[in-house]
PDB file of C-alpha atoms in Angstrom:
ATOM      1  CA  MET A   1      -0.392  -0.533   0.141  1.00 77.00           C
ATOM      2  CA  ILE A   2       3.081   2.578   0.187  1.00 80.00           C
ATOM      3  CA  LYS A   3       4.520   1.953  -2.592  1.00 75.00           C
ATOM      4  CA  ILE A   4       1.262   2.297  -4.098  1.00 77.00           C
ATOM      5  CA  ILE A   5       0.842   5.225  -2.309  1.00 76.00           C
ATOM      6  CA  LYS A   6       4.572   7.195  -3.144  1.00 71.00           C
ATOM      7  CA  ILE A   7       3.708   5.819  -7.097  1.00 72.00           C
ATOM      8  CA  VAL A   8       0.893   8.255  -7.343  1.00 65.00           C
ATOM      9  CA  SER A   9       2.429  11.062  -5.792  1.00 67.00           C
ATOM     10  CA  ILE A  10       5.790  10.741  -7.638  1.00 70.00           C
ATOM     11  CA  LEU A  11       3.299  10.346 -10.481  1.00 62.00           C
ATOM     12  CA  PHE A  12       1.317  13.528  -9.303  1.00 58.00           C
ATOM     13  CA  LEU A  13       4.139  14.985  -9.336  1.00 59.00           C
ATOM     14  CA  SER A  14       5.948  14.771 -12.671  1.00 59.00           C
ATOM     15  CA  ILE A  15       2.462  15.906 -14.232  1.00 62.00           C
ATOM     16  CA  THR A  16       2.441  18.727 -12.483  1.00 55.00           C
ATOM     17  CA  LEU A  17       6.790  19.754 -13.586  1.00 52.00           C
ATOM     18  CA  ALA A  18       5.576  18.375 -16.934  1.00 49.00           C
ATOM     19  CA  SER A  19       2.654  21.122 -16.411  1.00 51.00           C
ATOM     20  CA  LEU A  20       4.433  24.221 -14.867  1.00 52.00           C
ATOM     21  CA  ALA A  21       6.730  24.534 -17.748  1.00 51.00           C
ATOM     22  CA  SER A  22       3.992  23.958 -19.819  1.00 50.00           C
ATOM     23  CA  ALA A  23       2.307  27.180 -19.470  1.00 52.00           C
ATOM     24  CA  GLU A  24       5.755  29.020 -19.533  1.00 51.00           C
ATOM     25  CA  ASN A  25       6.516  27.935 -22.521  1.00 73.00           C
ATOM     26  CA  SER A  26       2.992  29.147 -23.931  1.00 89.00           C
ATOM     27  CA  PHE A  27       3.217  31.881 -21.685  1.00 94.00           C
ATOM     28  CA  PHE A  28       6.483  33.575 -23.550  1.00 95.00           C
ATOM     29  CA  GLU A  29       4.427  32.643 -27.047  1.00 95.00           C
ATOM     30  CA  GLU A  30       1.731  33.584 -26.827  1.00 97.00           C
ATOM     31  CA  GLY A  31       3.774  36.916 -25.325  1.00 96.00           C
ATOM     32  CA  LYS A  32       5.792  36.345 -28.596  1.00 96.00           C
ATOM     33  CA  THR A  33       3.185  37.214 -30.805  1.00 96.00           C
ATOM     34  CA  LYS A  34       1.380  39.268 -29.376  1.00 96.00           C
ATOM     35  CA  TYR A  35       4.313  41.418 -29.495  1.00 96.00           C
ATOM     36  CA  ASN A  36       4.371  40.141 -33.092  1.00 97.00           C
ATOM     37  CA  GLU A  37       1.138  41.641 -33.341  1.00 97.00           C
ATOM     38  CA  LYS A  38       1.773  44.774 -32.284  1.00 96.00           C
ATOM     39  CA  LYS A  39      -0.409  43.728 -28.897  1.00 96.00           C
ATOM     40  CA  TYR A  40       2.564  45.418 -25.818  1.00 97.00           C
ATOM     41  CA  ASP A  41      -0.025  45.789 -22.461  1.00 97.00           C
ATOM     42  CA  GLU A  42      -0.869  41.942 -22.953  1.00 97.00           C
ATOM     43  CA  ALA A  43       2.902  40.570 -24.126  1.00 97.00           C
ATOM     44  CA  LYS A  44       3.979  42.940 -21.419  1.00 97.00           C
ATOM     45  CA  PHE A  45       1.819  41.526 -18.424  1.00 97.00           C
ATOM     46  CA  LEU A  46       2.894  37.599 -20.729  1.00 97.00           C
ATOM     47  CA  PHE A  47       6.130  37.955 -20.019  1.00 96.00           C
ATOM     48  CA  GLN A  48       5.786  39.138 -16.735  1.00 96.00           C
ATOM     49  CA  ARG A  49       3.056  35.792 -16.341  1.00 96.00           C
ATOM     50  CA  SER A  50       6.427  33.602 -17.366  1.00 95.00           C
ATOM     51  CA  ILE A  51       8.584  35.044 -15.638  1.00 95.00           C
ATOM     52  CA  VAL A  52       6.885  34.353 -12.668  1.00 94.00           C
ATOM     53  CA  PHE A  53       7.391  30.776 -13.874  1.00 90.00           C
ATOM     54  CA  ASN A  54      10.742  30.828 -14.167  1.00 93.00           C
ATOM     55  CA  PRO A  55      12.944  33.843 -13.498  1.00 94.00           C
ATOM     56  CA  LYS A  56      15.374  32.915 -15.126  1.00 94.00           C
ATOM     57  CA  ASP A  57      13.765  33.641 -18.925  1.00 95.00           C
ATOM     58  CA  GLN A  58      16.583  35.899 -20.247  1.00 96.00           C
ATOM     59  CA  ASP A  59      14.012  35.868 -23.176  1.00 97.00           C
ATOM     60  CA  SER A  60      11.501  37.533 -21.183  1.00 97.00           C
ATOM     61  CA  TYR A  61      13.433  39.458 -19.938  1.00 98.00           C
ATOM     62  CA  LEU A  62      14.816  41.760 -23.511  1.00 98.00           C
ATOM     63  CA  TYR A  63      11.055  41.493 -24.948  1.00 98.00           C
ATOM     64  CA  LEU A  64      10.022  42.616 -21.881  1.00 98.00           C
ATOM     65  CA  ALA A  65      12.915  45.530 -22.239  1.00 97.00           C
ATOM     66  CA  LYS A  66      12.272  46.585 -26.518  1.00 97.00           C
ATOM     67  CA  ILE A  67       7.921  46.955 -25.356  1.00 97.00           C
ATOM     68  CA  TYR A  68       9.351  49.337 -22.345  1.00 97.00           C
ATOM     69  CA  ASN A  69      11.676  50.786 -25.159  1.00 95.00           C
ATOM     70  CA  HIS A  70       8.578  51.316 -27.070  1.00 95.00           C
ATOM     71  CA  GLU A  71       6.893  52.883 -24.004  1.00 96.00           C
ATOM     72  CA  GLU A  72       9.927  55.080 -23.907  1.00 94.00           C
ATOM     73  CA  ASN A  73      10.777  54.051 -20.529  1.00 96.00           C
ATOM     74  CA  LYS A  74      14.466  54.373 -20.001  1.00 94.00           C
ATOM     75  CA  SER A  75      14.802  53.508 -16.699  1.00 95.00           C
ATOM     76  CA  GLU A  76      12.380  50.221 -17.114  1.00 97.00           C
ATOM     77  CA  GLU A  77      14.328  49.319 -20.061  1.00 97.00           C
ATOM     78  CA  GLN A  78      17.963  49.649 -18.514  1.00 96.00           C
ATOM     79  CA  LYS A  79      16.499  47.285 -15.475  1.00 97.00           C
ATOM     80  CA  ASN A  80      15.874  43.993 -17.667  1.00 98.00           C
ATOM     81  CA  ILE A  81      18.648  44.794 -19.454  1.00 97.00           C
ATOM     82  CA  ASN A  82      20.499  44.592 -16.986  1.00 96.00           C
ATOM     83  CA  THR A  83      18.749  41.154 -15.933  1.00 97.00           C
ATOM     84  CA  VAL A  84      19.234  40.100 -19.520  1.00 97.00           C
ATOM     85  CA  LEU A  85      22.680  40.881 -19.337  1.00 96.00           C
ATOM     86  CA  LEU A  86      23.272  38.749 -15.546  1.00 97.00           C
ATOM     87  CA  LEU A  87      21.436  35.666 -16.200  1.00 97.00           C
ATOM     88  CA  ASP A  88      23.710  35.539 -19.619  1.00 95.00           C
ATOM     89  CA  PRO A  89      26.728  38.332 -20.170  1.00 93.00           C
ATOM     90  CA  LYS A  90      27.305  36.649 -23.572  1.00 91.00           C
ATOM     91  CA  ASN A  91      23.939  38.031 -24.390  1.00 93.00           C
ATOM     92  CA  GLU A  92      24.070  39.381 -28.127  1.00 91.00           C
ATOM     93  CA  GLU A  93      20.741  40.960 -28.945  1.00 92.00           C
ATOM     94  CA  ALA A  94      21.049  42.789 -24.409  1.00 94.00           C
ATOM     95  CA  ASN A  95      25.292  43.142 -25.685  1.00 91.00           C
ATOM     96  CA  TYR A  96      23.434  45.709 -28.489  1.00 90.00           C
ATOM     97  CA  LEU A  97      20.512  46.905 -26.355  1.00 92.00           C
ATOM     98  CA  LEU A  98      23.130  48.919 -24.230  1.00 92.00           C
ATOM     99  CA  MET A  99      24.964  49.530 -25.874  1.00 88.00           C
ATOM    100  CA  GLU A 100      22.410  52.510 -27.760  1.00 88.00           C
ATOM    101  CA  ILE A 101      21.715  52.676 -24.716  1.00 91.00           C
ATOM    102  CA  GLU A 102      24.679  54.157 -24.147  1.00 88.00           C
ATOM    103  CA  LEU A 103      24.617  56.372 -26.921  1.00 85.00           C
ATOM    104  CA  LYS A 104      22.116  57.737 -26.416  1.00 86.00           C
ATOM    105  CA  LYS A 105      23.671  59.360 -23.449  1.00 85.00           C
ATOM    106  CA  SER A 106      26.608  60.001 -25.190  1.00 82.00           C
ATOM    107  CA  ASN A 107      28.401  57.530 -22.467  1.00 82.00           C
ATOM    108  CA  TYR A 108      32.124  57.358 -25.252  1.00 79.00           C
ATOM    109  CA  SER A 109      33.834  55.414 -22.501  1.00 83.00           C
ATOM    110  CA  LYS A 110      30.885  52.578 -22.320  1.00 84.00           C
ATOM    111  CA  VAL A 111      30.247  52.669 -25.082  1.00 81.00           C
ATOM    112  CA  LYS A 112      33.711  51.771 -26.498  1.00 80.00           C
ATOM    113  CA  GLU A 113      33.930  49.457 -23.906  1.00 84.00           C
ATOM    114  CA  LEU A 114      30.914  47.844 -24.628  1.00 83.00           C
ATOM    115  CA  ALA A 115      31.601  47.849 -28.104  1.00 81.00           C
ATOM    116  CA  GLU A 116      34.938  45.997 -27.557  1.00 81.00           C
ATOM    117  CA  ASN A 117      33.084  43.279 -25.504  1.00 81.00           C
ATOM    118  CA  PHE A 118      30.817  42.963 -28.323  1.00 80.00           C
ATOM    119  CA  SER A 119      33.358  42.139 -30.891  1.00 77.00           C
ATOM    120  CA  LYS A 120      33.938  39.443 -28.964  1.00 81.00           C
ATOM    121  CA  ILE A 121      30.574  37.695 -29.180  1.00 82.00           C
ATOM    122  CA  CYS A 122      28.939  38.972 -31.894  1.00 78.00           C
ATOM    123  CA  ASN A 123      27.252  36.224 -33.969  1.00 75.00           C
ATOM    124  CA  LYS A 124      24.189  37.499 -35.763  1.00 77.00           C
ATOM    125  CA  LEU A 125      24.190  40.878 -36.026  1.00 76.00           C
ATOM    126  CA  CYS A 126      27.954  41.286 -35.587  1.00 74.00           C
ATOM    127  CA  ASP A 127      26.883  43.791 -38.528  1.00 74.00           C
ATOM    128  CA  LYS A 128      25.164  46.592 -36.471  1.00 74.00           C
ATOM    129  CA  LYS A 129      28.552  47.085 -34.685  1.00 68.00           C
ATOM    130  CA  SER A 130      29.868  48.980 -37.651  1.00 71.00           C
ATOM    131  CA  SER A 131      26.860  51.403 -37.157  1.00 73.00           C
ATOM    132  CA  ILE A 132      28.334  51.364 -33.595  1.00 70.00           C
ATOM    133  CA  LEU A 133      30.961  52.954 -34.122  1.00 69.00           C
ATOM    134  CA  LYS A 134      30.643  55.415 -36.464  1.00 71.00           C
ATOM    135  CA  SER A 135      28.077  56.621 -33.694  1.00 71.00           C
ATOM    136  CA  LEU A 136      30.615  56.563 -31.608  1.00 68.00           C
ATOM    137  CA  LYS A 137      32.912  58.085 -33.168  1.00 70.00           C
ATOM    138  CA  ASN A 138      30.706  61.125 -33.592  1.00 68.00           C
ATOM    139  CA  LEU A 139      31.133  61.584 -29.631  1.00 63.00           C
ATOM    140  CA  GLU A 140      33.553  63.037 -27.446  1.00 57.00           C
ATOM    141  CA  PRO A 141      35.009  61.030 -25.017  1.00 57.00           C
ATOM    142  CA  LYS A 142      34.249  63.070 -22.041  1.00 51.00           C
ATOM    143  CA  ASN A 143      37.025  62.925 -19.553  1.00 49.00           C
ATOM    144  CA  GLU A 144      40.137  61.791 -21.692  1.00 49.00           C
ATOM    145  CA  SER A 145      43.183  62.757 -21.680  1.00 45.00           C
TER     146      SER A 145
END
């Protein structure tokens, strides 16, 4: 009798965990669909739900950053980009987005540092590096000797 209870408990736990993993993935996928449809409020809610199930879901943080960029909420955008980079320092898109933010702030030294790092990690977005470097040349270095 005890063996049957253990087997049923393990089976129940396995099914529950599988459904939670599926729910987290469906929240992200549905959020991505809403994002592509430009339904940003709905997408934001779904990405936030995805993060509740998986706090290390860097893709949801990245999409939230993009939504906050669209909403022109710079502090939330940067916070989400920083979270992506905390989870995956080599995330190419997050590094690129952070360079764009720092360019807008005219933060020469930070953009230079990020561009050097970007050169080491770029895979898909390498062509965007040249536009960043061109913009970097237009900035006056601050406090540089």
